[in-house]
Short mmCIF file of C-alpha atoms and ligand atoms in Angstrom, two decimals:
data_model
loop_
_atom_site.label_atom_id
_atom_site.label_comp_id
_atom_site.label_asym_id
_atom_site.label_seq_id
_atom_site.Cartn_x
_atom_site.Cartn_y
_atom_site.Cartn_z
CA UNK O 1 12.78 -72.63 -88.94
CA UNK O 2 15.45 -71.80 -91.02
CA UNK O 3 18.63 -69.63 -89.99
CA UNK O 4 18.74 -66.19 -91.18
CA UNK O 5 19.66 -65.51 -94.79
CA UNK O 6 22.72 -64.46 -95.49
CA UNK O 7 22.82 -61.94 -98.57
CA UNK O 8 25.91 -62.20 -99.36
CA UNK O 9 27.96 -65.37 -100.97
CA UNK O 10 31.67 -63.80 -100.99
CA UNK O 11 32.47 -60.63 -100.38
CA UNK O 12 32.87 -59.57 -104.36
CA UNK O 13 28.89 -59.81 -104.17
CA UNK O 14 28.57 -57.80 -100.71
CA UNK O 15 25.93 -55.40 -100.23
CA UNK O 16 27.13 -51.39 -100.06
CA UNK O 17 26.17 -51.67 -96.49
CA UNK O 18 27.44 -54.06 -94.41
CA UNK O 19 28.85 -54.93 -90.93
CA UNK O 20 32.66 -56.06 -90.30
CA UNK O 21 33.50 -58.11 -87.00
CA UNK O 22 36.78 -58.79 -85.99
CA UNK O 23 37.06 -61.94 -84.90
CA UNK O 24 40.53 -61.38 -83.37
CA UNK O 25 39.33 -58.38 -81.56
CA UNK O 26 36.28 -60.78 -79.76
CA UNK O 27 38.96 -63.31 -78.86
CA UNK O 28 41.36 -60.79 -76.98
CA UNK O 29 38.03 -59.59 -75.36
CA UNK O 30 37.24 -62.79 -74.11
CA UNK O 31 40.61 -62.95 -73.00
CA UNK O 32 41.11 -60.08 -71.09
CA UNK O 33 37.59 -60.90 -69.10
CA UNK O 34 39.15 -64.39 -68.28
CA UNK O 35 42.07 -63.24 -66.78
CA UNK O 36 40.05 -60.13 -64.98
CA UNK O 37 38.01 -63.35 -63.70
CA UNK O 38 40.88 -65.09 -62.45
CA UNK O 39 39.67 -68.91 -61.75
CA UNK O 40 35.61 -68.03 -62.74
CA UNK O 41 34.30 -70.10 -66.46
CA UNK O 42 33.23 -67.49 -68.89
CA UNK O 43 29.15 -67.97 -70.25
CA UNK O 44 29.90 -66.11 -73.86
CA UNK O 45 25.76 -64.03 -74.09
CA UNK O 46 25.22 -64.35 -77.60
CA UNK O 47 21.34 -62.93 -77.12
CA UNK O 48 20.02 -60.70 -80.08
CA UNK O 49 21.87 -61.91 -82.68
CA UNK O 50 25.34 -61.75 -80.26
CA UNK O 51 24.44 -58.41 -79.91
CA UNK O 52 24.49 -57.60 -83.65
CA UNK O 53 27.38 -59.40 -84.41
CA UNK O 54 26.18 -62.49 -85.99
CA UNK O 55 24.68 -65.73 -83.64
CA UNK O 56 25.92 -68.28 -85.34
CA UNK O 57 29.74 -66.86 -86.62
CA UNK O 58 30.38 -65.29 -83.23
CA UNK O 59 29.39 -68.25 -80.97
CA UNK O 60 31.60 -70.69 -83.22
CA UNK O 61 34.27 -68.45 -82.56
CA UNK O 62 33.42 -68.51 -78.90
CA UNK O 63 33.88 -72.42 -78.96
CA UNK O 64 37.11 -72.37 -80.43
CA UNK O 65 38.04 -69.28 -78.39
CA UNK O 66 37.16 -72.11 -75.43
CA UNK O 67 33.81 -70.57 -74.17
CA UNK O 68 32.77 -72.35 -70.85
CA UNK O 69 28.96 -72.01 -72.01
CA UNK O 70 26.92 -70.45 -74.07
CA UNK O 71 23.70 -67.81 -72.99
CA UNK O 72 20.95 -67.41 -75.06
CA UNK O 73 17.47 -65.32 -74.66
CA UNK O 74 14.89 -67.60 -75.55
CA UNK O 75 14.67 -71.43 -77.33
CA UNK O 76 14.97 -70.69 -80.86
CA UNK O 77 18.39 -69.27 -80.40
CA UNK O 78 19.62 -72.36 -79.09
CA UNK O 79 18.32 -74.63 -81.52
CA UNK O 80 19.91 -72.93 -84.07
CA UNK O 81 23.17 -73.25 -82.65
CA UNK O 82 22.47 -77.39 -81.68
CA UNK O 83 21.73 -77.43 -85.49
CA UNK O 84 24.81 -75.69 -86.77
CA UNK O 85 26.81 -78.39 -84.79
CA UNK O 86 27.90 -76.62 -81.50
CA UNK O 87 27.82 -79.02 -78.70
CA UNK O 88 29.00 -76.72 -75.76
CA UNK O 89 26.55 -75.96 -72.88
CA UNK O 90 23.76 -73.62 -73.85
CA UNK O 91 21.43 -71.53 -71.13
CA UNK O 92 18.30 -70.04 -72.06
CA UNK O 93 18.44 -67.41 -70.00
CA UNK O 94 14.78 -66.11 -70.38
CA UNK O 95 11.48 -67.73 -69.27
CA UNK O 96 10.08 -70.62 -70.77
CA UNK O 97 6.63 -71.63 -71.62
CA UNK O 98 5.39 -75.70 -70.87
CA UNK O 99 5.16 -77.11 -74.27
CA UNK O 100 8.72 -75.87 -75.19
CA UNK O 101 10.07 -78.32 -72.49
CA UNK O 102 10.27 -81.55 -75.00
CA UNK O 103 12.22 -78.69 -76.98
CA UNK O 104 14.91 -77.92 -74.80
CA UNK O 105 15.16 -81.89 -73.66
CA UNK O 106 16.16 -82.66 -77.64
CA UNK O 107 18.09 -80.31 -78.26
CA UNK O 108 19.80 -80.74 -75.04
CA UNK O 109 19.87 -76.92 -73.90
CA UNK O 110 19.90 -75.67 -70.26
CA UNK O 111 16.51 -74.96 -68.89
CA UNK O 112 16.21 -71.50 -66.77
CA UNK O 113 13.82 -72.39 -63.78
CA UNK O 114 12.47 -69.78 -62.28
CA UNK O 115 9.45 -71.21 -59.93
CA UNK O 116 8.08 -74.08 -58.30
CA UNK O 117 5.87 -74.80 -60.74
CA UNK O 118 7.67 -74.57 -63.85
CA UNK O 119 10.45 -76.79 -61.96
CA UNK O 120 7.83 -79.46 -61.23
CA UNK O 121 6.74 -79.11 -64.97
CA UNK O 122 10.36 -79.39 -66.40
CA UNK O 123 10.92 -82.82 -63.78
CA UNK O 124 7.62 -84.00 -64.98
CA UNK O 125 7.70 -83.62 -68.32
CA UNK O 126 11.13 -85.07 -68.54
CA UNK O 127 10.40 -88.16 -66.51
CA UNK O 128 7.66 -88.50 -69.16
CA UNK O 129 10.01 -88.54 -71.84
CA UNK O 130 12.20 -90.89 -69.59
CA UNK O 131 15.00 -87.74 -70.02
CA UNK O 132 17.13 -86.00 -67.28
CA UNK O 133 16.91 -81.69 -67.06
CA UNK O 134 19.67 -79.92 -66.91
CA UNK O 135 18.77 -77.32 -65.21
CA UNK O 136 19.64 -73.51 -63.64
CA UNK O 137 17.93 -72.39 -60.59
CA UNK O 138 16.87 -68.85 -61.28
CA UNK O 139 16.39 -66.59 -58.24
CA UNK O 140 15.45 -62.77 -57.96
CA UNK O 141 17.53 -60.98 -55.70
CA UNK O 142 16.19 -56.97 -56.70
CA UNK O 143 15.48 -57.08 -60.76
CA UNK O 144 11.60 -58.38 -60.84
CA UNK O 145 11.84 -59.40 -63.99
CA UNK O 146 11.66 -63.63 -63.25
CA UNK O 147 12.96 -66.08 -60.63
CA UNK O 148 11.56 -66.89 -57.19
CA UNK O 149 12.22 -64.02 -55.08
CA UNK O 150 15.21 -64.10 -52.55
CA UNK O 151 12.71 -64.44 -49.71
CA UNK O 152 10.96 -67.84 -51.17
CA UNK O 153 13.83 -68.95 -52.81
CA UNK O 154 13.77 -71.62 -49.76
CA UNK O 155 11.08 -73.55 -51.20
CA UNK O 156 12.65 -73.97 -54.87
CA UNK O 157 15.98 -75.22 -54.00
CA UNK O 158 13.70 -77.45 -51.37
CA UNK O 159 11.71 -78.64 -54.01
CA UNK O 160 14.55 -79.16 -56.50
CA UNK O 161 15.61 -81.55 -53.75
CA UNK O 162 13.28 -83.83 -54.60
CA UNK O 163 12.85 -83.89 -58.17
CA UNK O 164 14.10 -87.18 -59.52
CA UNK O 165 14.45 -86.19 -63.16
CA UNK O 166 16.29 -82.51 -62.81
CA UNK O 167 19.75 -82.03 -62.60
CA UNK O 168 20.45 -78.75 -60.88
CA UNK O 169 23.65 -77.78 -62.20
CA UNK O 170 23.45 -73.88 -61.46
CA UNK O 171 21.66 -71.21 -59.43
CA UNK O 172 21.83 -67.49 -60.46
CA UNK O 173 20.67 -64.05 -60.55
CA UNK O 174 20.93 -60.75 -62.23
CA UNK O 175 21.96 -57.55 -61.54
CA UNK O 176 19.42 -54.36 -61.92
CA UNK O 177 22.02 -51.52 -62.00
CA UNK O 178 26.00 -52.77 -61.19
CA UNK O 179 26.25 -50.47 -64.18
CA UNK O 180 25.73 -47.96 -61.47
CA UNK O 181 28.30 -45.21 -59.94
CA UNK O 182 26.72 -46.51 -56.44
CA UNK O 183 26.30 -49.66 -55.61
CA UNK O 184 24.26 -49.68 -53.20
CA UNK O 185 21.82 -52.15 -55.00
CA UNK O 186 24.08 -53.84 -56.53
CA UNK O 187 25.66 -54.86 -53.17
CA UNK O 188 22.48 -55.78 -51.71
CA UNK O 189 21.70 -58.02 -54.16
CA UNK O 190 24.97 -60.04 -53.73
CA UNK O 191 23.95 -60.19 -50.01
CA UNK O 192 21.07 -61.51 -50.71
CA UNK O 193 22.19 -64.66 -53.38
CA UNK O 194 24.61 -65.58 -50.74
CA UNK O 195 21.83 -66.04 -47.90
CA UNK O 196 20.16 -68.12 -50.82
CA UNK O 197 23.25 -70.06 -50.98
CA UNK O 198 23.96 -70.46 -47.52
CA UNK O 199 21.10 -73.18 -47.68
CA UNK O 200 23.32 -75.75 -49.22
CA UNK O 201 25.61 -74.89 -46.89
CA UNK O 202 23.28 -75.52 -43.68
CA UNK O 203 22.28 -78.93 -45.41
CA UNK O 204 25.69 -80.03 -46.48
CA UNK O 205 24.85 -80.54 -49.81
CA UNK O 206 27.32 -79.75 -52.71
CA UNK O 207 26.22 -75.75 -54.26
CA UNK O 208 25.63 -76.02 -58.19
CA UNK O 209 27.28 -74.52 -59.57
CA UNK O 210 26.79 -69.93 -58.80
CA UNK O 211 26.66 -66.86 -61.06
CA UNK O 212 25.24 -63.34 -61.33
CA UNK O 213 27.90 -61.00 -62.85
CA UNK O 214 26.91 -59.24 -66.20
CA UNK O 215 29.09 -57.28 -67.49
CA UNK O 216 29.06 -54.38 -65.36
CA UNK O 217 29.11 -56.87 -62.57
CA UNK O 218 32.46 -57.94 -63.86
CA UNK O 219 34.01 -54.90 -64.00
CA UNK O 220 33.04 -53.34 -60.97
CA UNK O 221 31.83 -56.14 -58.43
CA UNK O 222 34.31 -58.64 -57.86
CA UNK O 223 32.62 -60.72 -55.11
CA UNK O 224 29.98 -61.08 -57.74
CA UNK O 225 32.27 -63.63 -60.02
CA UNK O 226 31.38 -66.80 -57.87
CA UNK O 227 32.24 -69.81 -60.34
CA UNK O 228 31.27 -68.64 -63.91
CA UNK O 229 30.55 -64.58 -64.83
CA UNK O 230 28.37 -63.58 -68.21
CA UNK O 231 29.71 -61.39 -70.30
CA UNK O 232 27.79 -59.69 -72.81
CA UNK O 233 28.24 -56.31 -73.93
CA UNK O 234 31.72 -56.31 -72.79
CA UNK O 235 32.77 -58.93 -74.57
CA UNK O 236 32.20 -57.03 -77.69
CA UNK O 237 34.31 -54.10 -76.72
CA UNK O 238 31.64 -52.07 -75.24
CA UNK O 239 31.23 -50.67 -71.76
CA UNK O 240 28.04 -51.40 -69.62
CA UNK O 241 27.53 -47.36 -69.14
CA UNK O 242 29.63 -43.90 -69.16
CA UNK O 243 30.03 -44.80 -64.52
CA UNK O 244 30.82 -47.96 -64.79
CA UNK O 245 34.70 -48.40 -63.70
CA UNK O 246 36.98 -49.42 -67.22
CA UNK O 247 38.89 -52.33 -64.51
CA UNK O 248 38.93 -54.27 -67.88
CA UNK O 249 40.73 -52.81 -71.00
CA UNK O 250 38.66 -54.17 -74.08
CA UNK O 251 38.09 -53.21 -77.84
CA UNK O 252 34.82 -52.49 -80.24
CA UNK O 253 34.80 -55.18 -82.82
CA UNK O 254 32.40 -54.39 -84.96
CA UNK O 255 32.56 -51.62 -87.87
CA UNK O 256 29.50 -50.19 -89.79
CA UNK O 257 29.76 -49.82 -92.83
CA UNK O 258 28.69 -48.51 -96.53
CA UNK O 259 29.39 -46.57 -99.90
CA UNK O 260 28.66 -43.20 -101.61
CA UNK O 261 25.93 -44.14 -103.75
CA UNK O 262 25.20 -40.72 -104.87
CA UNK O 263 27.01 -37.27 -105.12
CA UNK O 264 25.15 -33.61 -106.07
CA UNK O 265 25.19 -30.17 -104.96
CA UNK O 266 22.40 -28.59 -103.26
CA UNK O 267 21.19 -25.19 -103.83
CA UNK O 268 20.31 -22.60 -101.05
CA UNK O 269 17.15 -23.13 -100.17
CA UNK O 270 16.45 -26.45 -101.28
CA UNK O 271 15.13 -28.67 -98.41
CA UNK O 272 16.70 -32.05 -98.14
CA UNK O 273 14.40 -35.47 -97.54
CA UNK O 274 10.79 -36.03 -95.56
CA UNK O 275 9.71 -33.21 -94.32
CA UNK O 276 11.91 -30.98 -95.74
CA UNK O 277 13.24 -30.00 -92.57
CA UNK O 278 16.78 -28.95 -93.34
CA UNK O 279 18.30 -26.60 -95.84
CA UNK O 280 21.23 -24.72 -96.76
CA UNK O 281 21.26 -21.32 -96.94
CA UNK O 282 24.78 -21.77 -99.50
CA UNK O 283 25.28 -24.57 -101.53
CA UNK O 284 26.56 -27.12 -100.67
CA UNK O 285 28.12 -30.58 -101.41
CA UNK O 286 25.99 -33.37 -100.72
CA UNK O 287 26.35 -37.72 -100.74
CA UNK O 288 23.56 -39.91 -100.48
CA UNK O 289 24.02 -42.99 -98.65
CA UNK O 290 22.13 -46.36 -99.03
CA UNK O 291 21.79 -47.26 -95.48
CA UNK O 292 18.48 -46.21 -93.28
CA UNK O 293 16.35 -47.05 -90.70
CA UNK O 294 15.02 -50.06 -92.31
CA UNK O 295 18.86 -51.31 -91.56
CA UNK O 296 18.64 -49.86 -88.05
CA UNK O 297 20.06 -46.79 -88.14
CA UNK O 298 17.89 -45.12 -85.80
CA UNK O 299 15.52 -42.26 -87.66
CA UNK O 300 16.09 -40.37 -84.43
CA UNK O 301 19.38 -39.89 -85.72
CA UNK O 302 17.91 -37.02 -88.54
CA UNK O 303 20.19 -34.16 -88.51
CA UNK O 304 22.01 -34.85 -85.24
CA UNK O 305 24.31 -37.95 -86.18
CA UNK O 306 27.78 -37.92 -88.35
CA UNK O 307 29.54 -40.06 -90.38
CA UNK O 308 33.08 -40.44 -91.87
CA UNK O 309 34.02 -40.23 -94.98
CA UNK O 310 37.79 -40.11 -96.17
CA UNK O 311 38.85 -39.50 -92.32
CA UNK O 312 36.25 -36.62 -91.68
CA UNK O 313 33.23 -36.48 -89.86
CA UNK O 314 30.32 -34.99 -91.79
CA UNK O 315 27.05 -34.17 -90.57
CA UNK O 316 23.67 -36.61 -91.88
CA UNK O 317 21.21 -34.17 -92.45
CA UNK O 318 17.08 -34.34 -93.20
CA UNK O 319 15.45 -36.80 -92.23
CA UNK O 320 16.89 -40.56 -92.37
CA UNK O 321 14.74 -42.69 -94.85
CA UNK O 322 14.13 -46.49 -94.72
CA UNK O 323 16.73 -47.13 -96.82
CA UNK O 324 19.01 -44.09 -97.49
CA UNK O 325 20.31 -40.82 -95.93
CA UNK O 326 22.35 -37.42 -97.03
CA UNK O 327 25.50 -36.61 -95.66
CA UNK O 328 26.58 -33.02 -95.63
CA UNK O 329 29.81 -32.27 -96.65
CA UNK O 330 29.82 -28.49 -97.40
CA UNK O 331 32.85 -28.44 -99.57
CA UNK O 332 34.86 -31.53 -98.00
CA UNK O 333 35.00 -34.30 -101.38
CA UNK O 334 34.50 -37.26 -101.59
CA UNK O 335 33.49 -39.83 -105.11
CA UNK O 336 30.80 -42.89 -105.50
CA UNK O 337 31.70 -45.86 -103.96
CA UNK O 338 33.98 -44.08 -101.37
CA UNK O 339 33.67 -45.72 -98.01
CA UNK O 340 31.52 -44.16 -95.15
CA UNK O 341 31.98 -45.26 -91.95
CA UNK O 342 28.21 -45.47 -89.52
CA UNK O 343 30.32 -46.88 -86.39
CA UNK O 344 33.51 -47.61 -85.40
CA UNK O 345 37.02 -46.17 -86.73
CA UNK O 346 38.65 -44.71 -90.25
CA UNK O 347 41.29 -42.53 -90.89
CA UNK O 348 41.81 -41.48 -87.49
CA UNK O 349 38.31 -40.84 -86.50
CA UNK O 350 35.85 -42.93 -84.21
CA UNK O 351 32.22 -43.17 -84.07
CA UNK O 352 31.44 -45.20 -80.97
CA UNK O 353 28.32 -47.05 -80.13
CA UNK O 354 28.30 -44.96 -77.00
CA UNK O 355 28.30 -41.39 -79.29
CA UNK O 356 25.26 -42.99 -81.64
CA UNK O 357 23.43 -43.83 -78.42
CA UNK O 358 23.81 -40.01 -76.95
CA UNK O 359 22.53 -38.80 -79.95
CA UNK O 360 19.71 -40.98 -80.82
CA UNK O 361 18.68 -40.94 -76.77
CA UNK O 362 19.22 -44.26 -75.91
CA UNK O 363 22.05 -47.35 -74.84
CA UNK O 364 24.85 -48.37 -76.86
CA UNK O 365 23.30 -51.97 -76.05
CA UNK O 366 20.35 -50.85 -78.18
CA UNK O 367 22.56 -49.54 -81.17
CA UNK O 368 24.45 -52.71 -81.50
CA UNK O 369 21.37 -55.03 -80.80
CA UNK O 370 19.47 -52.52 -83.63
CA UNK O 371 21.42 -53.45 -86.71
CA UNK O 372 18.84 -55.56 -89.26
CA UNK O 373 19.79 -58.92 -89.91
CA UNK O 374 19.37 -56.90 -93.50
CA UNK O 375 22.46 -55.52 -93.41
CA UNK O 376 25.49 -58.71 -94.12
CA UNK O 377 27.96 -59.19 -91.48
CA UNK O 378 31.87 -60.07 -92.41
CA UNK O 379 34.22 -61.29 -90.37
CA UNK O 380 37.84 -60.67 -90.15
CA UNK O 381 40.85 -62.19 -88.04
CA UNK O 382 44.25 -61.28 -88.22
CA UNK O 383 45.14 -65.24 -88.89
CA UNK O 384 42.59 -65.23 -91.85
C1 PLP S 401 21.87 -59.97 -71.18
C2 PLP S 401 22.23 -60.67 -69.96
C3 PLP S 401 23.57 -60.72 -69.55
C4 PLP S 401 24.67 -59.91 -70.19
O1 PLP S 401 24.51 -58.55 -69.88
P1 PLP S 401 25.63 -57.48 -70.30
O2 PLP S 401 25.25 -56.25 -69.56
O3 PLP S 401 25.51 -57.31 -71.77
O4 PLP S 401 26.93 -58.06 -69.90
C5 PLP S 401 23.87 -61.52 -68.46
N1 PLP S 401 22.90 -62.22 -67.82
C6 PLP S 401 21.60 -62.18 -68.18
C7 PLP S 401 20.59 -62.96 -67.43
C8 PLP S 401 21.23 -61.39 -69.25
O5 PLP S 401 19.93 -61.34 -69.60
#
């Protein structure tokens, strides 16, 4: 396994396209959801490549930001991050599969258990190795995606009781919809975790260690915080949905970038990329841009997205190709190498992650996470 190649070796040699995250930006994030949290740790999510921001750059700044712990989706992600040197706490959030096990014991990362049986097979497979789990109880509460549901969860924590190589350090759940205007579900949910919990309460035994707030759980749910909250989308600037209540007050910090690589001017009449399905019926002033889907810019986005160029928004029209699109701008100027901005701000003008979503039907989540590992990422901070 190697980590994934960066393109770029300073930023005289950067490709056109690229991605800029400011790393001052993530930090007051983080900030503002640790004080929103009051005396809850923070788990950083740094899942899908920290959510197109860059795994490993982003969750080194999350150490030295003083990240509680680390989430990741699946084992690969945290090895990557043991072998770039971080040492903080890592959950795999996802599920795991039995031979992985040795894995996760080497590279010390925190096992998700989400049954009986794969919590006997962690405890037996470490006692094997003479090793001790660390592990996080993983219980369904109203998502069915994986963890014992609420109504069995009885026999886990029972059975964790007696597994001499496991250390159960947490217990947690997820939320299907606290992105939601009603929270009906949401609510329910909580219920439910804390009749899980009450267990270690009826046995006096110490509770590991509790959490279930995403980010929309954070913002709108605060009995949902118990001892540590994890943040994804959020912290990267985003809001959860267009409902979900803004009780924190964070930035986007990523921009999306590239260059006119290409100016002409159209005739009437002459149809513009695959398809042909858009012409002019004037001429008209046209850039070509070297940035496509193969990058991640959705193809839904032919003819309905914009872009900005020298603090306008022009239209993309045609269809986007893998690796380039046209830009409309009627009679608005602009020269090669100008800067276009994908997402984010210029010149007075935003193009959210939210916007892109609405037009290319789907979740700024999806935008973010969408960005190739093609496309370089920079980062910025205002002490650099
Ligand atoms: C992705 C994920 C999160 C973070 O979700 P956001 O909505 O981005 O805050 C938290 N917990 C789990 C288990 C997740 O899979």
């Amino acid at each position: 396994m190697s980590p994934p190649a960066t393109i770029f070796a300073d930023e005289e040699a950067v490709r056109p396209t690229h991605v800029e995250v400011d790393l001052t930006t993530l930090a007051e994030n983080l900030a503002a959801i640790r004080t929103h949290v009051a005396g809850a740790k923070v788990m950083t999510i740094l899942k899908a490549n920290a959510y197109g921001h860059g795994l490993v750059p982003v969750a080194q700044h999350m150490v030295r930001c003083g990240a509680d712990y680390l989430g990741v989706a699946f084992l690969e992600e945290g090895i990557l991050l043991r072998r770039e040197g971080i040492t903080t706490p890592i959950l795999v959030l996802g599920g795991i599969a039995g031979e992985q096990i040795p894995l996760f014991l080497k590279y010390n990362l925190t096992l998700t258990a989400p049954s009986v049986e794969k919590l006997r097979l962690i405890d037996e497979v470490a006692s094997m190795l003479g090793e001790r789990a660390r592990v996080h109880l993983k219980v369904d509460t109203g998502m069915e995606r994986i963890g014992i549901h609420y109504y069995n969860a009885e026999t886990l924590l029972e059975a964790a009781l007696s597994c001499q190589h496991v250390e159960v350090e947490g217990i947690f759940s997820h939320f299907a919809n606290a992105d939601a205007e009603d929270l009906g579900h949401a609510r329910l949910q909580v219920e439910r975790f804390q009749e899980v919990l009450s267990f270690y309460e009826r046995r006096s035994l110490p509770t590991p260690m509790r959490h279930m707030a995403n980010s929309a759980g954070i913002l709108q749910l605060p009995e949902s915080h118990f001892d540590l909250v994890r943040p994804g989308i959020l912290l990267y600037g985003v809001y959860p949905s267009q409902e979900c209540l803004r009780t924190i007050t964070v930035k986007p910090a990523l921009t999306w970038k590239s260059r006119v690589a290409y100016f002409k001017v159209v005739q009437a009449g002459h149809p513009v990329s695959y398809g042909s399905t858009w012409q002019s019926d004037h001429p008209v002033r046209m850039i070509t841009v070297p940035v496509g889907y193969g990058d991640g810019y959705f193809r839904a986005l032919s003819s309905k997205s914009e872009v900005i160029v020298r603090g306008q928004r022009y239209p993309v029209v045609g269809r986007v190709c893998m690796d380039q699109l046209m830009v409309n701008l009627e009679q608005g100027t602009a020269y090669n190498g100008d800067e276009v901005v994908l997402l984010g701000s210029s010149g007075g003008q935003c193009i959210s992650a939210e916007e892109i979503a609405s037009w290319a039907g789907t979740i700024p989540y999806e935008v973010l996470t969408n960005i190739n590992t093609r496309v370089p990422r920079l980062y910025r901070s205002e002490d650099a």
